[in-house]
Amino acid sequence: MMQPVGIFDSGVGGLSVLRAIRQILPSLPVIYVADQAHVPYGPRSLEEVRAFSEGVTRFLLSQNCQMVVVACNAASAAALTHLRRRFPQTPFVGMEPAVKPAAEQTLSGQVGVLATPATFQGALYASVVERFARGVVLYQDTCPGLVGQIEQGALDAPETRAILEKALQPMLIGGIDVVVLGCTHYPFVIPLIQQICGPQVRVIDPAPAVARQVQRLLNGAVRQDDPSPQLRFYTSGAPEKMAALLPNLLGETHPVGQLHWDGLTLSEGDTKHS
Ligand code: DGL
């Protein structure tokens, strides 16, 4: 049996990455962990997010995962380098804000970046800006409250629209023609973003590129004929709440298992909710 790939996020945002992975690797066995006991990661310190990311990774490796996808920009900013050093045998795929394609695609030279504070503070963001954004004006916004709205499944609520309008209006006045989604929760509100910005503004979701990177690293090792790949979902928050969101966010129904933090160690409880 093929070893699963582990995917984690602070919450349901990483499901946007899982969705993209499932589009090109439908037979891939996956274990998804949402650390909803600690969502949102974005306003926390990089040290704290790094400690949670290490705890989740240890859990995924204890479940025999062959690779870990850090499907969270905040955790990638805080922990990717650390995780690669700490677990040198494990391949990691992380998120980085898609400033490079945005800089290549903008005609106006003005680009909007939506991400959480941890992502903007991390060295990874500074490095992509330094390498790829020369001559481009970047408008940044942390969209306070947006992750919480998406965690509630409020993808189209008036409050969600208000948060996005507040972030995007100044950028539109500035003349942006590309928006980078630097948080894996945000692809779930692309329809709203596109409504606010209009069709002339391009919205970049990095999930498909991350999925292709996972495919490259697996190097053809996935059996394409497995009709029912093992997908396991866990949360350190409320399993029944997460299970209720899966049909809307992933288009699928799955049981969700309970995880508990004991200090910085994550382990499985015994209740499952569909
Ligand atoms: N989905 C995450 C990201 O990509 C984290 C959001 C949060 O927990 O603040 O940054």
PDB file of C-alpha atoms and ligand atoms in Angstrom:
ATOM      1  CA  MET A   1       0.000   0.000   0.000  1.00  0.00           C
ATOM      2  CA  MET A   2       1.234   3.480  -0.858  1.00  0.00           C
ATOM      3  CA  GLN A   3       2.257   5.648   2.071  1.00  0.00           C
ATOM      4  CA  PRO A   4      -0.012   8.685   2.464  1.00  0.00           C
ATOM      5  CA  VAL A   5       0.968  12.299   1.909  1.00  0.00           C
ATOM      6  CA  GLY A   6       0.367  14.504   4.960  1.00  0.00           C
ATOM      7  CA  ILE A   7      -1.205  17.931   4.463  1.00  0.00           C
ATOM      8  CA  PHE A   8      -1.751  20.489   7.199  1.00  0.00           C
ATOM      9  CA  ASP A   9      -3.051  23.970   7.844  1.00  0.00           C
ATOM     10  CA  SER A  10      -4.320  25.951  10.825  1.00  0.00           C
ATOM     11  CA  GLY A  11      -7.825  25.104   9.624  1.00  0.00           C
ATOM     12  CA  VAL A  12      -9.796  24.454   6.470  1.00  0.00           C
ATOM     13  CA  GLY A  13      -7.651  26.666   4.210  1.00  0.00           C
ATOM     14  CA  GLY A  14      -5.382  23.808   3.186  1.00  0.00           C
ATOM     15  CA  LEU A  15      -8.423  22.136   1.644  1.00  0.00           C
ATOM     16  CA  SER A  16      -7.906  24.526  -1.295  1.00  0.00           C
ATOM     17  CA  VAL A  17      -4.527  22.841  -1.783  1.00  0.00           C
ATOM     18  CA  LEU A  18      -5.954  19.355  -1.242  1.00  0.00           C
ATOM     19  CA  ARG A  19      -8.636  20.127  -3.843  1.00  0.00           C
ATOM     20  CA  ALA A  20      -5.950  21.038  -6.402  1.00  0.00           C
ATOM     21  CA  ILE A  21      -3.921  17.926  -5.525  1.00  0.00           C
ATOM     22  CA  ARG A  22      -6.981  15.703  -5.920  1.00  0.00           C
ATOM     23  CA  GLN A  23      -7.641  17.187  -9.343  1.00  0.00           C
ATOM     24  CA  ILE A  24      -4.374  15.830 -10.718  1.00  0.00           C
ATOM     25  CA  LEU A  25      -3.739  12.937  -8.288  1.00  0.00           C
ATOM     26  CA  PRO A  26      -7.199  11.532  -7.491  1.00  0.00           C
ATOM     27  CA  SER A  27      -5.783   8.220  -6.239  1.00  0.00           C
ATOM     28  CA  LEU A  28      -3.308   9.721  -3.777  1.00  0.00           C
ATOM     29  CA  PRO A  29      -3.806   8.587  -0.154  1.00  0.00           C
ATOM     30  CA  VAL A  30      -3.858  11.679   2.085  1.00  0.00           C
ATOM     31  CA  ILE A  31      -3.997  12.536   5.761  1.00  0.00           C
ATOM     32  CA  TYR A  32      -5.216  16.106   6.330  1.00  0.00           C
ATOM     33  CA  VAL A  33      -4.753  17.838   9.680  1.00  0.00           C
ATOM     34  CA  ALA A  34      -6.497  21.099  10.583  1.00  0.00           C
ATOM     35  CA  ASP A  35      -5.016  22.615  13.735  1.00  0.00           C
ATOM     36  CA  GLN A  36      -8.251  24.400  14.549  1.00  0.00           C
ATOM     37  CA  ALA A  37      -7.414  24.535  18.269  1.00  0.00           C
ATOM     38  CA  HIS A  38      -4.977  27.284  17.235  1.00  0.00           C
ATOM     39  CA  VAL A  39      -6.637  28.913  14.223  1.00  0.00           C
ATOM     40  CA  PRO A  40      -5.822  31.596  13.144  1.00  0.00           C
ATOM     41  CA  TYR A  41      -2.046  31.195  12.903  1.00  0.00           C
ATOM     42  CA  GLY A  42      -1.632  34.529  11.121  1.00  0.00           C
ATOM     43  CA  PRO A  43      -1.640  36.882  14.151  1.00  0.00           C
ATOM     44  CA  ARG A  44       0.603  34.564  16.253  1.00  0.00           C
ATOM     45  CA  SER A  45       4.366  34.851  16.624  1.00  0.00           C
ATOM     46  CA  LEU A  46       6.556  32.949  14.161  1.00  0.00           C
ATOM     47  CA  GLU A  47       8.016  30.957  17.112  1.00  0.00           C
ATOM     48  CA  GLU A  48       4.587  29.780  18.209  1.00  0.00           C
ATOM     49  CA  VAL A  49       3.517  28.793  14.684  1.00  0.00           C
ATOM     50  CA  ARG A  50       6.843  26.951  14.264  1.00  0.00           C
ATOM     51  CA  ALA A  51       6.197  24.907  17.427  1.00  0.00           C
ATOM     52  CA  PHE A  52       2.671  23.954  16.295  1.00  0.00           C
ATOM     53  CA  SER A  53       3.953  23.066  12.818  1.00  0.00           C
ATOM     54  CA  GLU A  54       6.577  20.758  14.298  1.00  0.00           C
ATOM     55  CA  GLY A  55       3.950  19.068  16.501  1.00  0.00           C
ATOM     56  CA  VAL A  56       1.609  18.489  13.541  1.00  0.00           C
ATOM     57  CA  THR A  57       4.496  17.191  11.410  1.00  0.00           C
ATOM     58  CA  ARG A  58       5.478  14.696  14.135  1.00  0.00           C
ATOM     59  CA  PHE A  59       1.887  13.441  14.193  1.00  0.00           C
ATOM     60  CA  LEU A  60       1.814  13.057  10.373  1.00  0.00           C
ATOM     61  CA  LEU A  61       5.119  11.180  10.400  1.00  0.00           C
ATOM     62  CA  SER A  62       3.812   8.908  13.187  1.00  0.00           C
ATOM     63  CA  GLN A  63       1.005   8.031  10.728  1.00  0.00           C
ATOM     64  CA  ASN A  64       3.597   6.876   8.177  1.00  0.00           C
ATOM     65  CA  CYS A  65       3.359   9.881   5.818  1.00  0.00           C
ATOM     66  CA  GLN A  66       6.024   9.887   3.108  1.00  0.00           C
ATOM     67  CA  MET A  67       5.822  13.637   2.431  1.00  0.00           C
ATOM     68  CA  VAL A  68       4.397  16.696   4.175  1.00  0.00           C
ATOM     69  CA  VAL A  69       2.632  19.539   2.383  1.00  0.00           C
ATOM     70  CA  VAL A  70       2.610  22.667   4.533  1.00  0.00           C
ATOM     71  CA  ALA A  71      -0.652  23.948   3.036  1.00  0.00           C
ATOM     72  CA  CYS A  72      -0.475  27.157   5.002  1.00  0.00           C
ATOM     73  CA  ASN A  73       1.478  30.296   4.078  1.00  0.00           C
ATOM     74  CA  ALA A  74       1.847  31.344   7.712  1.00  0.00           C
ATOM     75  CA  ALA A  75       3.285  27.949   8.730  1.00  0.00           C
ATOM     76  CA  SER A  76       5.532  27.914   5.646  1.00  0.00           C
ATOM     77  CA  ALA A  77       6.831  31.383   6.555  1.00  0.00           C
ATOM     78  CA  ALA A  78       7.412  30.392  10.169  1.00  0.00           C
ATOM     79  CA  ALA A  79       8.565  26.808   9.897  1.00  0.00           C
ATOM     80  CA  LEU A  80       9.477  25.443   6.469  1.00  0.00           C
ATOM     81  CA  THR A  81      13.248  25.913   6.828  1.00  0.00           C
ATOM     82  CA  HIS A  82      13.122  24.597  10.389  1.00  0.00           C
ATOM     83  CA  LEU A  83      11.080  21.508   9.405  1.00  0.00           C
ATOM     84  CA  ARG A  84      13.425  20.613   6.538  1.00  0.00           C
ATOM     85  CA  ARG A  85      16.363  20.814   8.948  1.00  0.00           C
ATOM     86  CA  ARG A  86      14.607  18.919  11.752  1.00  0.00           C
ATOM     87  CA  PHE A  87      13.282  16.106   9.497  1.00  0.00           C
ATOM     88  CA  PRO A  88      15.949  15.761   6.773  1.00  0.00           C
ATOM     89  CA  GLN A  89      14.575  12.424   5.462  1.00  0.00           C
ATOM     90  CA  THR A  90      11.141  13.887   4.701  1.00  0.00           C
ATOM     91  CA  PRO A  91      10.318  15.856   1.564  1.00  0.00           C
ATOM     92  CA  PHE A  92       8.352  19.040   2.367  1.00  0.00           C
ATOM     93  CA  VAL A  93       6.311  21.148  -0.025  1.00  0.00           C
ATOM     94  CA  GLY A  94       5.397  24.613   1.230  1.00  0.00           C
ATOM     95  CA  MET A  95       3.531  27.711   0.134  1.00  0.00           C
ATOM     96  CA  GLU A  96       5.168  30.936  -0.993  1.00  0.00           C
ATOM     97  CA  PRO A  97       3.221  34.025  -2.046  1.00  0.00           C
ATOM     98  CA  ALA A  98       2.978  34.007  -5.851  1.00  0.00           C
ATOM     99  CA  VAL A  99       4.738  37.336  -6.313  1.00  0.00           C
ATOM    100  CA  LYS A 100       6.848  36.013  -9.201  1.00  0.00           C
ATOM    101  CA  PRO A 101       3.952  35.113 -11.566  1.00  0.00           C
ATOM    102  CA  ALA A 102       2.152  38.281 -10.483  1.00  0.00           C
ATOM    103  CA  ALA A 103       5.144  40.438 -11.407  1.00  0.00           C
ATOM    104  CA  GLU A 104       5.340  38.658 -14.765  1.00  0.00           C
ATOM    105  CA  GLN A 105       1.638  39.102 -15.495  1.00  0.00           C
ATOM    106  CA  THR A 106       0.930  42.670 -14.363  1.00  0.00           C
ATOM    107  CA  LEU A 107       0.622  45.272 -17.089  1.00  0.00           C
ATOM    108  CA  SER A 108      -0.038  48.181 -14.731  1.00  0.00           C
ATOM    109  CA  GLY A 109       2.933  47.361 -12.491  1.00  0.00           C
ATOM    110  CA  GLN A 110       0.611  47.426  -9.448  1.00  0.00           C
ATOM    111  CA  VAL A 111      -0.075  44.159  -7.624  1.00  0.00           C
ATOM    112  CA  GLY A 112      -2.232  43.417  -4.575  1.00  0.00           C
ATOM    113  CA  VAL A 113      -1.143  40.812  -2.013  1.00  0.00           C
ATOM    114  CA  LEU A 114      -3.611  39.415   0.514  1.00  0.00           C
ATOM    115  CA  ALA A 115      -1.971  37.404   3.317  1.00  0.00           C
ATOM    116  CA  THR A 116      -1.869  37.123   7.092  1.00  0.00           C
ATOM    117  CA  PRO A 117       0.591  39.042   9.322  1.00  0.00           C
ATOM    118  CA  ALA A 118       2.835  35.991   9.915  1.00  0.00           C
ATOM    119  CA  THR A 119       3.329  35.601   6.174  1.00  0.00           C
ATOM    120  CA  PHE A 120       4.215  39.270   5.677  1.00  0.00           C
ATOM    121  CA  GLN A 121       6.670  39.067   8.603  1.00  0.00           C
ATOM    122  CA  GLY A 122       8.490  35.942   7.419  1.00  0.00           C
ATOM    123  CA  ALA A 123      11.816  35.888   5.581  1.00  0.00           C
ATOM    124  CA  LEU A 124      10.203  33.921   2.724  1.00  0.00           C
ATOM    125  CA  TYR A 125       8.003  36.866   1.698  1.00  0.00           C
ATOM    126  CA  ALA A 126      10.896  39.333   1.994  1.00  0.00           C
ATOM    127  CA  SER A 127      12.947  37.038  -0.210  1.00  0.00           C
ATOM    128  CA  VAL A 128      10.346  36.688  -3.006  1.00  0.00           C
ATOM    129  CA  VAL A 129       9.756  40.448  -2.982  1.00  0.00           C
ATOM    130  CA  GLU A 130      13.484  41.086  -3.144  1.00  0.00           C
ATOM    131  CA  ARG A 131      14.027  38.592  -5.974  1.00  0.00           C
ATOM    132  CA  PHE A 132      10.955  39.065  -8.130  1.00  0.00           C
ATOM    133  CA  ALA A 133       9.140  42.330  -7.440  1.00  0.00           C
ATOM    134  CA  ARG A 134      11.673  44.846  -8.745  1.00  0.00           C
ATOM    135  CA  GLY A 135       9.848  47.709 -10.449  1.00  0.00           C
ATOM    136  CA  VAL A 136       6.429  46.508  -9.214  1.00  0.00           C
ATOM    137  CA  VAL A 137       4.368  48.371  -6.613  1.00  0.00           C
ATOM    138  CA  LEU A 138       2.941  45.934  -4.044  1.00  0.00           C
ATOM    139  CA  TYR A 139      -0.189  46.755  -2.047  1.00  0.00           C
ATOM    140  CA  GLN A 140      -0.440  44.513   1.007  1.00  0.00           C
ATOM    141  CA  ASP A 141      -3.393  43.814   3.275  1.00  0.00           C
ATOM    142  CA  THR A 142      -3.849  41.320   6.130  1.00  0.00           C
ATOM    143  CA  CYS A 143      -7.674  41.137   5.780  1.00  0.00           C
ATOM    144  CA  PRO A 144      -8.366  40.934   9.559  1.00  0.00           C
ATOM    145  CA  GLY A 145     -11.208  38.531  10.310  1.00  0.00           C
ATOM    146  CA  LEU A 146     -11.300  36.891   6.871  1.00  0.00           C
ATOM    147  CA  VAL A 147      -9.832  33.541   7.982  1.00  0.00           C
ATOM    148  CA  GLY A 148     -12.464  33.391  10.766  1.00  0.00           C
ATOM    149  CA  GLN A 149     -15.284  34.021   8.296  1.00  0.00           C
ATOM    150  CA  ILE A 150     -14.060  31.224   6.030  1.00  0.00           C
ATOM    151  CA  GLU A 151     -13.660  28.897   9.034  1.00  0.00           C
ATOM    152  CA  GLN A 152     -17.377  29.521   9.694  1.00  0.00           C
ATOM    153  CA  GLY A 153     -18.225  28.692   6.067  1.00  0.00           C
ATOM    154  CA  ALA A 154     -19.424  32.285   5.574  1.00  0.00           C
ATOM    155  CA  LEU A 155     -18.064  32.499   2.033  1.00  0.00           C
ATOM    156  CA  ASP A 156     -20.636  34.955   0.781  1.00  0.00           C
ATOM    157  CA  ALA A 157     -21.754  36.795   3.941  1.00  0.00           C
ATOM    158  CA  PRO A 158     -22.023  40.605   4.103  1.00  0.00           C
ATOM    159  CA  GLU A 159     -19.207  40.713   6.732  1.00  0.00           C
ATOM    160  CA  THR A 160     -16.937  38.707   4.427  1.00  0.00           C
ATOM    161  CA  ARG A 161     -17.655  41.082   1.561  1.00  0.00           C
ATOM    162  CA  ALA A 162     -17.026  44.096   3.829  1.00  0.00           C
ATOM    163  CA  ILE A 163     -13.578  42.775   4.862  1.00  0.00           C
ATOM    164  CA  LEU A 164     -12.620  42.194   1.235  1.00  0.00           C
ATOM    165  CA  GLU A 165     -13.945  45.550   0.045  1.00  0.00           C
ATOM    166  CA  LYS A 166     -11.958  47.342   2.737  1.00  0.00           C
ATOM    167  CA  ALA A 167      -8.792  45.550   1.613  1.00  0.00           C
ATOM    168  CA  LEU A 168      -9.325  45.758  -2.126  1.00  0.00           C
ATOM    169  CA  GLN A 169     -10.812  49.238  -2.698  1.00  0.00           C
ATOM    170  CA  PRO A 170      -7.555  51.140  -2.027  1.00  0.00           C
ATOM    171  CA  MET A 171      -5.689  48.647  -4.203  1.00  0.00           C
ATOM    172  CA  LEU A 172      -8.156  49.129  -7.059  1.00  0.00           C
ATOM    173  CA  ILE A 173      -7.849  52.896  -6.749  1.00  0.00           C
ATOM    174  CA  GLY A 174      -4.069  52.379  -6.977  1.00  0.00           C
ATOM    175  CA  GLY A 175      -4.542  50.532 -10.275  1.00  0.00           C
ATOM    176  CA  ILE A 176      -3.807  46.874  -9.465  1.00  0.00           C
ATOM    177  CA  ASP A 177      -4.503  44.364 -12.224  1.00  0.00           C
ATOM    178  CA  VAL A 178      -3.333  41.242 -10.348  1.00  0.00           C
ATOM    179  CA  VAL A 179      -4.174  39.960  -6.844  1.00  0.00           C
ATOM    180  CA  VAL A 180      -2.003  37.330  -5.148  1.00  0.00           C
ATOM    181  CA  LEU A 181      -3.698  35.059  -2.622  1.00  0.00           C
ATOM    182  CA  GLY A 182      -1.047  34.579   0.075  1.00  0.00           C
ATOM    183  CA  CYS A 183      -3.275  32.548   2.390  1.00  0.00           C
ATOM    184  CA  THR A 184      -4.709  29.151   1.546  1.00  0.00           C
ATOM    185  CA  HIS A 185      -8.105  30.085   3.015  1.00  0.00           C
ATOM    186  CA  TYR A 186      -8.624  32.852   0.467  1.00  0.00           C
ATOM    187  CA  PRO A 187      -9.245  30.785  -2.714  1.00  0.00           C
ATOM    188  CA  PHE A 188     -12.621  29.919  -1.192  1.00  0.00           C
ATOM    189  CA  VAL A 189     -13.684  33.553  -1.632  1.00  0.00           C
ATOM    190  CA  ILE A 190     -12.363  34.005  -5.183  1.00  0.00           C
ATOM    191  CA  PRO A 191     -15.911  34.530  -6.542  1.00  0.00           C
ATOM    192  CA  LEU A 192     -16.372  37.425  -4.105  1.00  0.00           C
ATOM    193  CA  ILE A 193     -12.917  38.869  -4.855  1.00  0.00           C
ATOM    194  CA  GLN A 194     -13.597  38.662  -8.559  1.00  0.00           C
ATOM    195  CA  GLN A 195     -16.995  40.361  -8.104  1.00  0.00           C
ATOM    196  CA  ILE A 196     -15.382  43.234  -6.194  1.00  0.00           C
ATOM    197  CA  CYS A 197     -12.401  43.616  -8.545  1.00  0.00           C
ATOM    198  CA  GLY A 198     -14.124  42.993 -11.852  1.00  0.00           C
ATOM    199  CA  PRO A 199     -13.047  40.624 -14.629  1.00  0.00           C
ATOM    200  CA  GLN A 200     -10.047  42.731 -15.700  1.00  0.00           C
ATOM    201  CA  VAL A 201      -8.182  41.882 -12.460  1.00  0.00           C
ATOM    202  CA  ARG A 202      -6.471  38.505 -12.430  1.00  0.00           C
ATOM    203  CA  VAL A 203      -6.534  36.522  -9.157  1.00  0.00           C
ATOM    204  CA  ILE A 204      -3.629  34.135  -8.581  1.00  0.00           C
ATOM    205  CA  ASP A 205      -4.253  31.003  -6.512  1.00  0.00           C
ATOM    206  CA  PRO A 206      -0.955  29.145  -6.030  1.00  0.00           C
ATOM    207  CA  ALA A 207      -2.640  25.801  -5.213  1.00  0.00           C
ATOM    208  CA  PRO A 208      -2.399  24.265  -8.735  1.00  0.00           C
ATOM    209  CA  ALA A 209       1.353  25.002  -8.874  1.00  0.00           C
ATOM    210  CA  VAL A 210       1.817  23.426  -5.439  1.00  0.00           C
ATOM    211  CA  ALA A 211      -0.140  20.362  -6.584  1.00  0.00           C
ATOM    212  CA  ARG A 212       2.162  20.014  -9.609  1.00  0.00           C
ATOM    213  CA  GLN A 213       5.175  20.216  -7.296  1.00  0.00           C
ATOM    214  CA  VAL A 214       3.742  17.358  -5.181  1.00  0.00           C
ATOM    215  CA  GLN A 215       3.220  15.352  -8.382  1.00  0.00           C
ATOM    216  CA  ARG A 216       6.826  16.007  -9.499  1.00  0.00           C
ATOM    217  CA  LEU A 217       8.238  14.902  -6.143  1.00  0.00           C
ATOM    218  CA  LEU A 218       6.144  11.722  -6.138  1.00  0.00           C
ATOM    219  CA  ASN A 219       7.696  10.999  -9.486  1.00  0.00           C
ATOM    220  CA  GLY A 220       4.904   8.872 -10.957  1.00  0.00           C
ATOM    221  CA  ALA A 221       4.611   6.689  -7.847  1.00  0.00           C
ATOM    222  CA  VAL A 222       0.805   7.093  -7.524  1.00  0.00           C
ATOM    223  CA  ARG A 223      -1.359   4.235  -8.794  1.00  0.00           C
ATOM    224  CA  GLN A 224      -3.927   5.808 -11.108  1.00  0.00           C
ATOM    225  CA  ASP A 225      -6.354   2.905 -10.817  1.00  0.00           C
ATOM    226  CA  ASP A 226      -7.122   2.941  -7.075  1.00  0.00           C
ATOM    227  CA  PRO A 227     -10.896   3.545  -6.996  1.00  0.00           C
ATOM    228  CA  SER A 228     -11.098   4.455  -3.319  1.00  0.00           C
ATOM    229  CA  PRO A 229      -7.933   6.121  -2.080  1.00  0.00           C
ATOM    230  CA  GLN A 230      -7.578   6.464   1.679  1.00  0.00           C
ATOM    231  CA  LEU A 231      -8.421  10.000   2.765  1.00  0.00           C
ATOM    232  CA  ARG A 232      -8.287  10.738   6.472  1.00  0.00           C
ATOM    233  CA  PHE A 233      -9.226  14.054   8.049  1.00  0.00           C
ATOM    234  CA  TYR A 234      -8.365  15.229  11.556  1.00  0.00           C
ATOM    235  CA  THR A 235      -8.843  18.391  13.558  1.00  0.00           C
ATOM    236  CA  SER A 236      -7.599  19.587  16.915  1.00  0.00           C
ATOM    237  CA  GLY A 237     -10.821  21.652  17.069  1.00  0.00           C
ATOM    238  CA  ALA A 238     -14.413  20.474  16.703  1.00  0.00           C
ATOM    239  CA  PRO A 239     -14.695  17.448  14.337  1.00  0.00           C
ATOM    240  CA  GLU A 240     -18.438  17.834  13.734  1.00  0.00           C
ATOM    241  CA  LYS A 241     -17.983  21.477  12.660  1.00  0.00           C
ATOM    242  CA  MET A 242     -15.205  20.601  10.252  1.00  0.00           C
ATOM    243  CA  ALA A 243     -17.126  17.619   8.845  1.00  0.00           C
ATOM    244  CA  ALA A 244     -20.072  19.931   8.157  1.00  0.00           C
ATOM    245  CA  LEU A 245     -17.848  22.225   6.053  1.00  0.00           C
ATOM    246  CA  LEU A 246     -16.303  19.530   3.855  1.00  0.00           C
ATOM    247  CA  PRO A 247     -19.171  19.214   1.343  1.00  0.00           C
ATOM    248  CA  ASN A 248     -19.128  22.964   0.722  1.00  0.00           C
ATOM    249  CA  LEU A 249     -15.345  23.428   0.595  1.00  0.00           C
ATOM    250  CA  LEU A 250     -14.199  20.133  -0.912  1.00  0.00           C
ATOM    251  CA  GLY A 251     -17.394  18.827  -2.514  1.00  0.00           C
ATOM    252  CA  GLU A 252     -17.026  15.576  -0.559  1.00  0.00           C
ATOM    253  CA  THR A 253     -18.240  14.095   2.727  1.00  0.00           C
ATOM    254  CA  HIS A 254     -15.754  12.445   5.091  1.00  0.00           C
ATOM    255  CA  PRO A 255     -15.543  11.534   8.760  1.00  0.00           C
ATOM    256  CA  VAL A 256     -13.255  13.800  10.788  1.00  0.00           C
ATOM    257  CA  GLY A 257     -11.188  12.451  13.657  1.00  0.00           C
ATOM    258  CA  GLN A 258     -10.356  14.248  16.898  1.00  0.00           C
ATOM    259  CA  LEU A 259      -6.795  15.207  17.792  1.00  0.00           C
ATOM    260  CA  HIS A 260      -5.661  16.534  21.178  1.00  0.00           C
ATOM    261  CA  TRP A 261      -2.674  18.663  22.051  1.00  0.00           C
ATOM    262  CA  ASP A 262      -0.782  17.586  25.145  1.00  0.00           C
ATOM    263  CA  GLY A 263       1.837  20.329  25.459  1.00  0.00           C
ATOM    264  CA  LEU A 264       3.359  20.354  21.991  1.00  0.00           C
ATOM    265  CA  THR A 265       2.463  16.727  21.251  1.00  0.00           C
ATOM    266  CA  LEU A 266      -0.534  15.974  19.080  1.00  0.00           C
ATOM    267  CA  SER A 267      -2.292  12.643  19.377  1.00  0.00           C
ATOM    268  CA  GLU A 268      -5.476  10.943  18.267  1.00  0.00           C
ATOM    269  CA  GLY A 269      -8.657  10.836  20.360  1.00  0.00           C
ATOM    270  CA  ASP A 270     -11.296   8.198  19.835  1.00  0.00           C
ATOM    271  CA  THR A 271     -14.364  10.117  18.598  1.00  0.00           C
ATOM    272  CA  LYS A 272     -15.222  10.495  14.916  1.00  0.00           C
ATOM    273  CA  HIS A 273     -17.963  12.665  13.464  1.00  0.00           C
ATOM    274  CA  SER A 274     -19.427  12.610   9.990  1.00  0.00           C
TER     275      SER A 274
HETATM  276  N1  DGL B   1      -4.388  29.251   5.747  1.00  0.00           N
HETATM  277  C1  DGL B   1      -3.280  29.835   6.371  1.00  0.00           C
HETATM  278  C2  DGL B   1      -2.323  30.525   5.469  1.00  0.00           C
HETATM  279  O1  DGL B   1      -2.196  30.124   4.343  1.00  0.00           O
HETATM  280  C3  DGL B   1      -3.376  30.344   7.763  1.00  0.00           C
HETATM  281  C4  DGL B   1      -4.425  31.320   8.084  1.00  0.00           C
HETATM  282  C5  DGL B   1      -4.411  31.599   9.554  1.00  0.00           C
HETATM  283  O2  DGL B   1      -4.561  30.642  10.319  1.00  0.00           O
HETATM  284  O3  DGL B   1      -4.187  32.746   9.932  1.00  0.00           O
HETATM  285  O4  DGL B   1      -1.647  31.447   5.862  1.00  0.00           O
END
